[in-house]
């Protein structure tokens, strides 16, 4: 399977959200990555369901929604109603992760779990068979434009082993500091989905940047 590119709207010009979404819609990117931050789980605050709902009519691309919020169970229905296709929660933010994953699926969305750079792959051992996606943070979440953490490669190798061992079909997504210099290596280490913020919207030609990440 060819890998998927998920441009992150966080890196777009917020005064021009419509054109950013339209650009992704017309591009070869298959998903749009939406970073929701609450100022508690991460130091930054971004946007929530109202913005997602507002841009939903602009594209049919998969809304890959990354919740960097505490106690995400409170908002599952709100994100479903806003038009999220896939809801990813952080392992570190969920006391009853199994229950949260089941609630996302019951709301008829795909369910993902994200791990911060310090969280071991082993924490997914008893949940990976239930997941549609695992999101590996290759920076500490909260901000775009950070430096890629090299330990991510060995983490991906261990995740691929665990996925096979547990018979899981979860896609593997990598988020943070992904761009032209490392995308091939990440795909070789098993990444199915690459999030790209600044390496797309921070360039003069985001459309060409997306195409380049698919080569
Ligand atoms: C970081 C977010 C990322 C971010 C990636 O907390 O989860 O999705 O937008 O941005 P870049 O690609 O610029 O590192
Ligand atoms: Zn993200």
PDB file of C-alpha atoms and ligand atoms in Angstrom:
ATOM      1  CA  UNK A   1       0.000   0.000   0.000  1.00  0.00           C
ATOM      2  CA  UNK A   2       1.252   3.478  -0.862  1.00  0.00           C
ATOM      3  CA  UNK A   3       1.597   5.697   2.164  1.00  0.00           C
ATOM      4  CA  UNK A   4      -0.893   8.414   3.037  1.00  0.00           C
ATOM      5  CA  UNK A   5      -0.069  12.102   3.529  1.00  0.00           C
ATOM      6  CA  UNK A   6      -2.059  14.030   6.118  1.00  0.00           C
ATOM      7  CA  UNK A   7      -1.251  17.762   5.950  1.00  0.00           C
ATOM      8  CA  UNK A   8      -1.750  19.403   9.345  1.00  0.00           C
ATOM      9  CA  UNK A   9      -4.058  22.397   9.313  1.00  0.00           C
ATOM     10  CA  UNK A  10      -2.270  23.746  12.398  1.00  0.00           C
ATOM     11  CA  UNK A  11       0.493  25.040  10.125  1.00  0.00           C
ATOM     12  CA  UNK A  12      -1.906  26.825   7.760  1.00  0.00           C
ATOM     13  CA  UNK A  13      -2.707  30.540   7.764  1.00  0.00           C
ATOM     14  CA  UNK A  14      -5.798  30.709  10.016  1.00  0.00           C
ATOM     15  CA  UNK A  15      -7.077  33.800   8.224  1.00  0.00           C
ATOM     16  CA  UNK A  16      -7.264  31.663   5.060  1.00  0.00           C
ATOM     17  CA  UNK A  17      -8.681  28.371   6.342  1.00  0.00           C
ATOM     18  CA  UNK A  18     -10.956  27.960   3.341  1.00  0.00           C
ATOM     19  CA  UNK A  19      -8.109  28.115   0.843  1.00  0.00           C
ATOM     20  CA  UNK A  20      -5.957  25.798   2.982  1.00  0.00           C
ATOM     21  CA  UNK A  21      -8.682  23.150   3.034  1.00  0.00           C
ATOM     22  CA  UNK A  22      -9.384  23.619  -0.670  1.00  0.00           C
ATOM     23  CA  UNK A  23      -5.698  23.208  -1.431  1.00  0.00           C
ATOM     24  CA  UNK A  24      -5.627  19.891   0.441  1.00  0.00           C
ATOM     25  CA  UNK A  25      -8.849  18.899  -1.305  1.00  0.00           C
ATOM     26  CA  UNK A  26      -7.272  19.426  -4.718  1.00  0.00           C
ATOM     27  CA  UNK A  27      -3.971  17.812  -3.736  1.00  0.00           C
ATOM     28  CA  UNK A  28      -2.804  14.198  -3.678  1.00  0.00           C
ATOM     29  CA  UNK A  29      -3.090  14.136   0.121  1.00  0.00           C
ATOM     30  CA  UNK A  30      -5.662  11.574   1.167  1.00  0.00           C
ATOM     31  CA  UNK A  31      -6.311  12.890   4.704  1.00  0.00           C
ATOM     32  CA  UNK A  32      -6.473  16.223   6.525  1.00  0.00           C
ATOM     33  CA  UNK A  33      -4.884  16.209  10.000  1.00  0.00           C
ATOM     34  CA  UNK A  34      -6.696  18.295  12.627  1.00  0.00           C
ATOM     35  CA  UNK A  35      -4.837  19.081  15.864  1.00  0.00           C
ATOM     36  CA  UNK A  36      -7.118  19.796  18.806  1.00  0.00           C
ATOM     37  CA  UNK A  37      -5.293  21.189  21.876  1.00  0.00           C
ATOM     38  CA  UNK A  38      -6.804  22.142  25.226  1.00  0.00           C
ATOM     39  CA  UNK A  39      -4.029  24.025  27.047  1.00  0.00           C
ATOM     40  CA  UNK A  40      -4.071  21.322  29.750  1.00  0.00           C
ATOM     41  CA  UNK A  41      -2.780  18.107  28.207  1.00  0.00           C
ATOM     42  CA  UNK A  42      -0.463  20.244  26.081  1.00  0.00           C
ATOM     43  CA  UNK A  43       0.665  23.834  26.730  1.00  0.00           C
ATOM     44  CA  UNK A  44      -0.998  25.202  23.591  1.00  0.00           C
ATOM     45  CA  UNK A  45      -4.650  25.834  22.626  1.00  0.00           C
ATOM     46  CA  UNK A  46      -5.702  25.394  18.985  1.00  0.00           C
ATOM     47  CA  UNK A  47      -9.273  24.792  17.806  1.00  0.00           C
ATOM     48  CA  UNK A  48     -12.205  22.506  18.505  1.00  0.00           C
ATOM     49  CA  UNK A  49     -15.375  21.024  17.001  1.00  0.00           C
ATOM     50  CA  UNK A  50     -16.808  24.364  15.803  1.00  0.00           C
ATOM     51  CA  UNK A  51     -13.939  24.951  13.379  1.00  0.00           C
ATOM     52  CA  UNK A  52     -14.018  21.347  12.191  1.00  0.00           C
ATOM     53  CA  UNK A  53     -17.748  21.607  11.541  1.00  0.00           C
ATOM     54  CA  UNK A  54     -17.228  24.858   9.621  1.00  0.00           C
ATOM     55  CA  UNK A  55     -14.671  23.358   7.227  1.00  0.00           C
ATOM     56  CA  UNK A  56     -16.398  19.967   6.818  1.00  0.00           C
ATOM     57  CA  UNK A  57     -18.448  21.006   3.755  1.00  0.00           C
ATOM     58  CA  UNK A  58     -15.271  22.060   1.907  1.00  0.00           C
ATOM     59  CA  UNK A  59     -13.879  18.566   1.292  1.00  0.00           C
ATOM     60  CA  UNK A  60     -14.637  14.859   1.422  1.00  0.00           C
ATOM     61  CA  UNK A  61     -11.094  13.963   2.492  1.00  0.00           C
ATOM     62  CA  UNK A  62     -10.710  11.946   5.680  1.00  0.00           C
ATOM     63  CA  UNK A  63     -10.774  14.184   8.762  1.00  0.00           C
ATOM     64  CA  UNK A  64      -7.961  12.718  10.857  1.00  0.00           C
ATOM     65  CA  UNK A  65      -8.651  14.282  14.231  1.00  0.00           C
ATOM     66  CA  UNK A  66      -5.853  14.261  16.807  1.00  0.00           C
ATOM     67  CA  UNK A  67      -7.148  15.075  20.282  1.00  0.00           C
ATOM     68  CA  UNK A  68      -4.481  16.455  22.609  1.00  0.00           C
ATOM     69  CA  UNK A  69      -6.993  16.959  25.394  1.00  0.00           C
ATOM     70  CA  UNK A  70      -7.629  15.491  28.838  1.00  0.00           C
ATOM     71  CA  UNK A  71     -10.644  13.212  29.351  1.00  0.00           C
ATOM     72  CA  UNK A  72     -11.609  13.096  25.637  1.00  0.00           C
ATOM     73  CA  UNK A  73     -14.709  10.948  26.342  1.00  0.00           C
ATOM     74  CA  UNK A  74     -16.579  14.184  27.056  1.00  0.00           C
ATOM     75  CA  UNK A  75     -16.267  15.299  23.441  1.00  0.00           C
ATOM     76  CA  UNK A  76     -16.691  12.129  21.352  1.00  0.00           C
ATOM     77  CA  UNK A  77     -20.227  13.033  20.286  1.00  0.00           C
ATOM     78  CA  UNK A  78     -19.261  16.633  19.540  1.00  0.00           C
ATOM     79  CA  UNK A  79     -16.474  15.548  17.188  1.00  0.00           C
ATOM     80  CA  UNK A  80     -18.705  13.000  15.483  1.00  0.00           C
ATOM     81  CA  UNK A  81     -21.312  15.705  14.891  1.00  0.00           C
ATOM     82  CA  UNK A  82     -18.607  18.059  13.615  1.00  0.00           C
ATOM     83  CA  UNK A  83     -17.678  15.511  10.935  1.00  0.00           C
ATOM     84  CA  UNK A  84     -14.582  13.700  12.228  1.00  0.00           C
ATOM     85  CA  UNK A  85     -13.933  10.372  10.475  1.00  0.00           C
ATOM     86  CA  UNK A  86     -11.152   9.204  12.718  1.00  0.00           C
ATOM     87  CA  UNK A  87     -10.629  10.174  16.351  1.00  0.00           C
ATOM     88  CA  UNK A  88      -7.228   9.682  17.957  1.00  0.00           C
ATOM     89  CA  UNK A  89      -6.821  10.058  21.711  1.00  0.00           C
ATOM     90  CA  UNK A  90      -3.653  10.028  23.781  1.00  0.00           C
ATOM     91  CA  UNK A  91      -2.853   6.979  25.870  1.00  0.00           C
ATOM     92  CA  UNK A  92      -1.509   9.368  28.519  1.00  0.00           C
ATOM     93  CA  UNK A  93      -4.815  11.271  28.682  1.00  0.00           C
ATOM     94  CA  UNK A  94      -7.165   8.300  29.180  1.00  0.00           C
ATOM     95  CA  UNK A  95      -7.632   6.494  32.487  1.00  0.00           C
ATOM     96  CA  UNK A  96      -9.942   3.933  30.892  1.00  0.00           C
ATOM     97  CA  UNK A  97      -8.503   3.739  27.405  1.00  0.00           C
ATOM     98  CA  UNK A  98     -10.369   0.574  26.440  1.00  0.00           C
ATOM     99  CA  UNK A  99     -13.690   2.207  27.282  1.00  0.00           C
ATOM    100  CA  UNK A 100     -12.752   5.352  25.331  1.00  0.00           C
ATOM    101  CA  UNK A 101     -11.803   3.333  22.235  1.00  0.00           C
ATOM    102  CA  UNK A 102     -15.088   1.411  22.367  1.00  0.00           C
ATOM    103  CA  UNK A 103     -17.019   4.678  22.737  1.00  0.00           C
ATOM    104  CA  UNK A 104     -15.337   6.135  19.623  1.00  0.00           C
ATOM    105  CA  UNK A 105     -16.261   3.034  17.626  1.00  0.00           C
ATOM    106  CA  UNK A 106     -19.802   3.045  18.983  1.00  0.00           C
ATOM    107  CA  UNK A 107     -20.061   6.611  17.652  1.00  0.00           C
ATOM    108  CA  UNK A 108     -19.180   5.186  14.194  1.00  0.00           C
ATOM    109  CA  UNK A 109     -15.715   6.671  13.864  1.00  0.00           C
ATOM    110  CA  UNK A 110     -12.368   4.963  13.403  1.00  0.00           C
ATOM    111  CA  UNK A 111     -10.386   4.835  16.639  1.00  0.00           C
ATOM    112  CA  UNK A 112      -6.737   5.755  17.080  1.00  0.00           C
ATOM    113  CA  UNK A 113      -4.391   5.953  20.056  1.00  0.00           C
ATOM    114  CA  UNK A 114      -1.358   8.219  20.201  1.00  0.00           C
ATOM    115  CA  UNK A 115       1.826   7.767  22.224  1.00  0.00           C
ATOM    116  CA  UNK A 116       4.068  10.599  23.398  1.00  0.00           C
ATOM    117  CA  UNK A 117       7.806  10.179  22.758  1.00  0.00           C
ATOM    118  CA  UNK A 118       8.433   8.742  26.240  1.00  0.00           C
ATOM    119  CA  UNK A 119       5.527   6.265  26.274  1.00  0.00           C
ATOM    120  CA  UNK A 120       6.611   2.697  25.507  1.00  0.00           C
ATOM    121  CA  UNK A 121       5.097   0.656  22.666  1.00  0.00           C
ATOM    122  CA  UNK A 122       4.316  -2.041  25.248  1.00  0.00           C
ATOM    123  CA  UNK A 123       1.521   0.131  26.657  1.00  0.00           C
ATOM    124  CA  UNK A 124      -0.495  -0.831  23.549  1.00  0.00           C
ATOM    125  CA  UNK A 125      -0.134  -4.578  24.038  1.00  0.00           C
ATOM    126  CA  UNK A 126      -3.688  -5.153  25.258  1.00  0.00           C
ATOM    127  CA  UNK A 127      -5.434  -2.601  23.047  1.00  0.00           C
ATOM    128  CA  UNK A 128      -3.747  -2.684  19.620  1.00  0.00           C
ATOM    129  CA  UNK A 129      -6.019  -5.440  18.286  1.00  0.00           C
ATOM    130  CA  UNK A 130      -8.980  -3.070  18.762  1.00  0.00           C
ATOM    131  CA  UNK A 131      -7.400  -0.070  17.054  1.00  0.00           C
ATOM    132  CA  UNK A 132      -7.720   1.331  13.539  1.00  0.00           C
ATOM    133  CA  UNK A 133      -4.640   3.510  13.978  1.00  0.00           C
ATOM    134  CA  UNK A 134      -1.626   4.096  16.198  1.00  0.00           C
ATOM    135  CA  UNK A 135      -0.153   7.608  16.124  1.00  0.00           C
ATOM    136  CA  UNK A 136       3.489   7.842  17.140  1.00  0.00           C
ATOM    137  CA  UNK A 137       4.499  11.321  18.249  1.00  0.00           C
ATOM    138  CA  UNK A 138       7.937  12.114  16.883  1.00  0.00           C
ATOM    139  CA  UNK A 139       7.994  15.427  18.808  1.00  0.00           C
ATOM    140  CA  UNK A 140       6.465  16.385  22.147  1.00  0.00           C
ATOM    141  CA  UNK A 141       2.915  17.415  21.251  1.00  0.00           C
ATOM    142  CA  UNK A 142       1.758  21.007  21.477  1.00  0.00           C
ATOM    143  CA  UNK A 143       3.477  22.862  18.662  1.00  0.00           C
ATOM    144  CA  UNK A 144       4.260  22.561  14.985  1.00  0.00           C
ATOM    145  CA  UNK A 145       7.708  23.094  13.544  1.00  0.00           C
ATOM    146  CA  UNK A 146       9.714  21.097  16.114  1.00  0.00           C
ATOM    147  CA  UNK A 147      12.727  18.892  15.531  1.00  0.00           C
ATOM    148  CA  UNK A 148      12.105  15.218  14.739  1.00  0.00           C
ATOM    149  CA  UNK A 149      13.171  12.792  17.513  1.00  0.00           C
ATOM    150  CA  UNK A 150      15.407  10.058  16.027  1.00  0.00           C
ATOM    151  CA  UNK A 151      14.360   7.381  18.546  1.00  0.00           C
ATOM    152  CA  UNK A 152      11.093   7.235  16.562  1.00  0.00           C
ATOM    153  CA  UNK A 153      12.635   4.744  14.098  1.00  0.00           C
ATOM    154  CA  UNK A 154      13.309   2.086  16.708  1.00  0.00           C
ATOM    155  CA  UNK A 155       9.862   2.701  18.146  1.00  0.00           C
ATOM    156  CA  UNK A 156       8.323   2.067  14.731  1.00  0.00           C
ATOM    157  CA  UNK A 157      10.244  -1.202  14.412  1.00  0.00           C
ATOM    158  CA  UNK A 158       8.904  -2.373  17.767  1.00  0.00           C
ATOM    159  CA  UNK A 159       5.382  -1.235  16.878  1.00  0.00           C
ATOM    160  CA  UNK A 160       5.445  -3.165  13.623  1.00  0.00           C
ATOM    161  CA  UNK A 161       6.473  -6.305  15.527  1.00  0.00           C
ATOM    162  CA  UNK A 162       3.703  -5.834  18.093  1.00  0.00           C
ATOM    163  CA  UNK A 163       1.121  -5.243  15.374  1.00  0.00           C
ATOM    164  CA  UNK A 164       2.063  -8.508  13.645  1.00  0.00           C
ATOM    165  CA  UNK A 165       2.220 -10.441  16.914  1.00  0.00           C
ATOM    166  CA  UNK A 166      -1.282  -9.296  17.915  1.00  0.00           C
ATOM    167  CA  UNK A 167      -2.812  -9.668  14.447  1.00  0.00           C
ATOM    168  CA  UNK A 168      -3.791  -6.000  14.456  1.00  0.00           C
ATOM    169  CA  UNK A 169      -4.792  -4.095  11.302  1.00  0.00           C
ATOM    170  CA  UNK A 170      -4.007  -0.689  12.801  1.00  0.00           C
ATOM    171  CA  UNK A 171      -2.400   1.838  10.489  1.00  0.00           C
ATOM    172  CA  UNK A 172       0.811   3.398  11.783  1.00  0.00           C
ATOM    173  CA  UNK A 173       0.949   7.212  11.663  1.00  0.00           C
ATOM    174  CA  UNK A 174       3.906   9.454  12.498  1.00  0.00           C
ATOM    175  CA  UNK A 175       3.432  13.064  13.613  1.00  0.00           C
ATOM    176  CA  UNK A 176       5.990  15.809  14.182  1.00  0.00           C
ATOM    177  CA  UNK A 177       8.989  17.064  12.240  1.00  0.00           C
ATOM    178  CA  UNK A 178       8.184  14.968   9.160  1.00  0.00           C
ATOM    179  CA  UNK A 179       9.416  16.272   5.805  1.00  0.00           C
ATOM    180  CA  UNK A 180      11.488  15.697   2.692  1.00  0.00           C
ATOM    181  CA  UNK A 181      14.581  14.514   4.567  1.00  0.00           C
ATOM    182  CA  UNK A 182      13.000  11.719   6.605  1.00  0.00           C
ATOM    183  CA  UNK A 183       9.744  10.607   4.958  1.00  0.00           C
ATOM    184  CA  UNK A 184      11.262   7.736   2.979  1.00  0.00           C
ATOM    185  CA  UNK A 185      13.026   6.359   6.004  1.00  0.00           C
ATOM    186  CA  UNK A 186       9.810   6.513   8.010  1.00  0.00           C
ATOM    187  CA  UNK A 187       7.914   4.590   5.345  1.00  0.00           C
ATOM    188  CA  UNK A 188      10.691   1.990   5.303  1.00  0.00           C
ATOM    189  CA  UNK A 189      10.278   1.617   9.065  1.00  0.00           C
ATOM    190  CA  UNK A 190       6.572   0.918   8.644  1.00  0.00           C
ATOM    191  CA  UNK A 191       4.792   4.279   8.643  1.00  0.00           C
ATOM    192  CA  UNK A 192       1.500   4.102   6.715  1.00  0.00           C
ATOM    193  CA  UNK A 193       0.455   7.714   7.325  1.00  0.00           C
ATOM    194  CA  UNK A 194       2.690  10.784   7.556  1.00  0.00           C
ATOM    195  CA  UNK A 195       1.497  14.017   9.146  1.00  0.00           C
ATOM    196  CA  UNK A 196       3.135  17.079   7.600  1.00  0.00           C
ATOM    197  CA  UNK A 197       2.592  20.577   8.962  1.00  0.00           C
ATOM    198  CA  UNK A 198       5.383  23.036   8.313  1.00  0.00           C
ATOM    199  CA  UNK A 199       6.934  20.919   5.574  1.00  0.00           C
ATOM    200  CA  UNK A 200       3.729  21.560   3.585  1.00  0.00           C
ATOM    201  CA  UNK A 201       2.162  24.865   4.680  1.00  0.00           C
ATOM    202  CA  UNK A 202       5.497  26.463   5.540  1.00  0.00           C
ATOM    203  CA  UNK A 203       6.664  26.263   1.923  1.00  0.00           C
ATOM    204  CA  UNK A 204       5.990  28.528  -1.056  1.00  0.00           C
ATOM    205  CA  UNK A 205       4.271  25.701  -2.915  1.00  0.00           C
ATOM    206  CA  UNK A 206       2.296  23.453  -0.523  1.00  0.00           C
ATOM    207  CA  UNK A 207       0.780  21.494  -3.411  1.00  0.00           C
ATOM    208  CA  UNK A 208       4.214  20.555  -4.744  1.00  0.00           C
ATOM    209  CA  UNK A 209       5.402  19.750  -1.200  1.00  0.00           C
ATOM    210  CA  UNK A 210       2.542  17.251  -0.803  1.00  0.00           C
ATOM    211  CA  UNK A 211       3.347  15.587  -4.141  1.00  0.00           C
ATOM    212  CA  UNK A 212       7.052  15.394  -3.214  1.00  0.00           C
ATOM    213  CA  UNK A 213       6.208  13.516   0.009  1.00  0.00           C
ATOM    214  CA  UNK A 214       4.401  10.873  -2.030  1.00  0.00           C
ATOM    215  CA  UNK A 215       7.295  10.114  -4.371  1.00  0.00           C
TER     216      UNK A 215
HETATM  217  C1  LIG B   1       2.015  18.667  17.232  1.00  0.00           C
HETATM  218  C2  LIG B   1       0.897  18.268  16.312  1.00  0.00           C
HETATM  219  C3  LIG B   1       1.359  18.043  14.925  1.00  0.00           C
HETATM  220  C4  LIG B   1       1.895  19.267  14.230  1.00  0.00           C
HETATM  221  C5  LIG B   1       2.961  18.799  13.276  1.00  0.00           C
HETATM  222  O1  LIG B   1       1.563  18.660  18.541  1.00  0.00           O
HETATM  223  O2  LIG B   1       0.309  17.062  16.762  1.00  0.00           O
HETATM  224  O3  LIG B   1       0.348  17.449  14.136  1.00  0.00           O
HETATM  225  O4  LIG B   1       0.925  20.003  13.537  1.00  0.00           O
HETATM  226  O5  LIG B   1       3.624  19.900  12.752  1.00  0.00           O
HETATM  227  P1  LIG B   1       5.019  19.751  12.023  1.00  0.00           P
HETATM  228  O6  LIG B   1       4.820  18.814  10.865  1.00  0.00           O
HETATM  229  O7  LIG B   1       5.328  21.149  11.607  1.00  0.00           O
HETATM  230  O8  LIG B   1       6.001  19.203  13.019  1.00  0.00           O
HETATM  231 ZN1  LIG B   2      -1.083  16.031  15.307  1.00  0.00          ZN
END
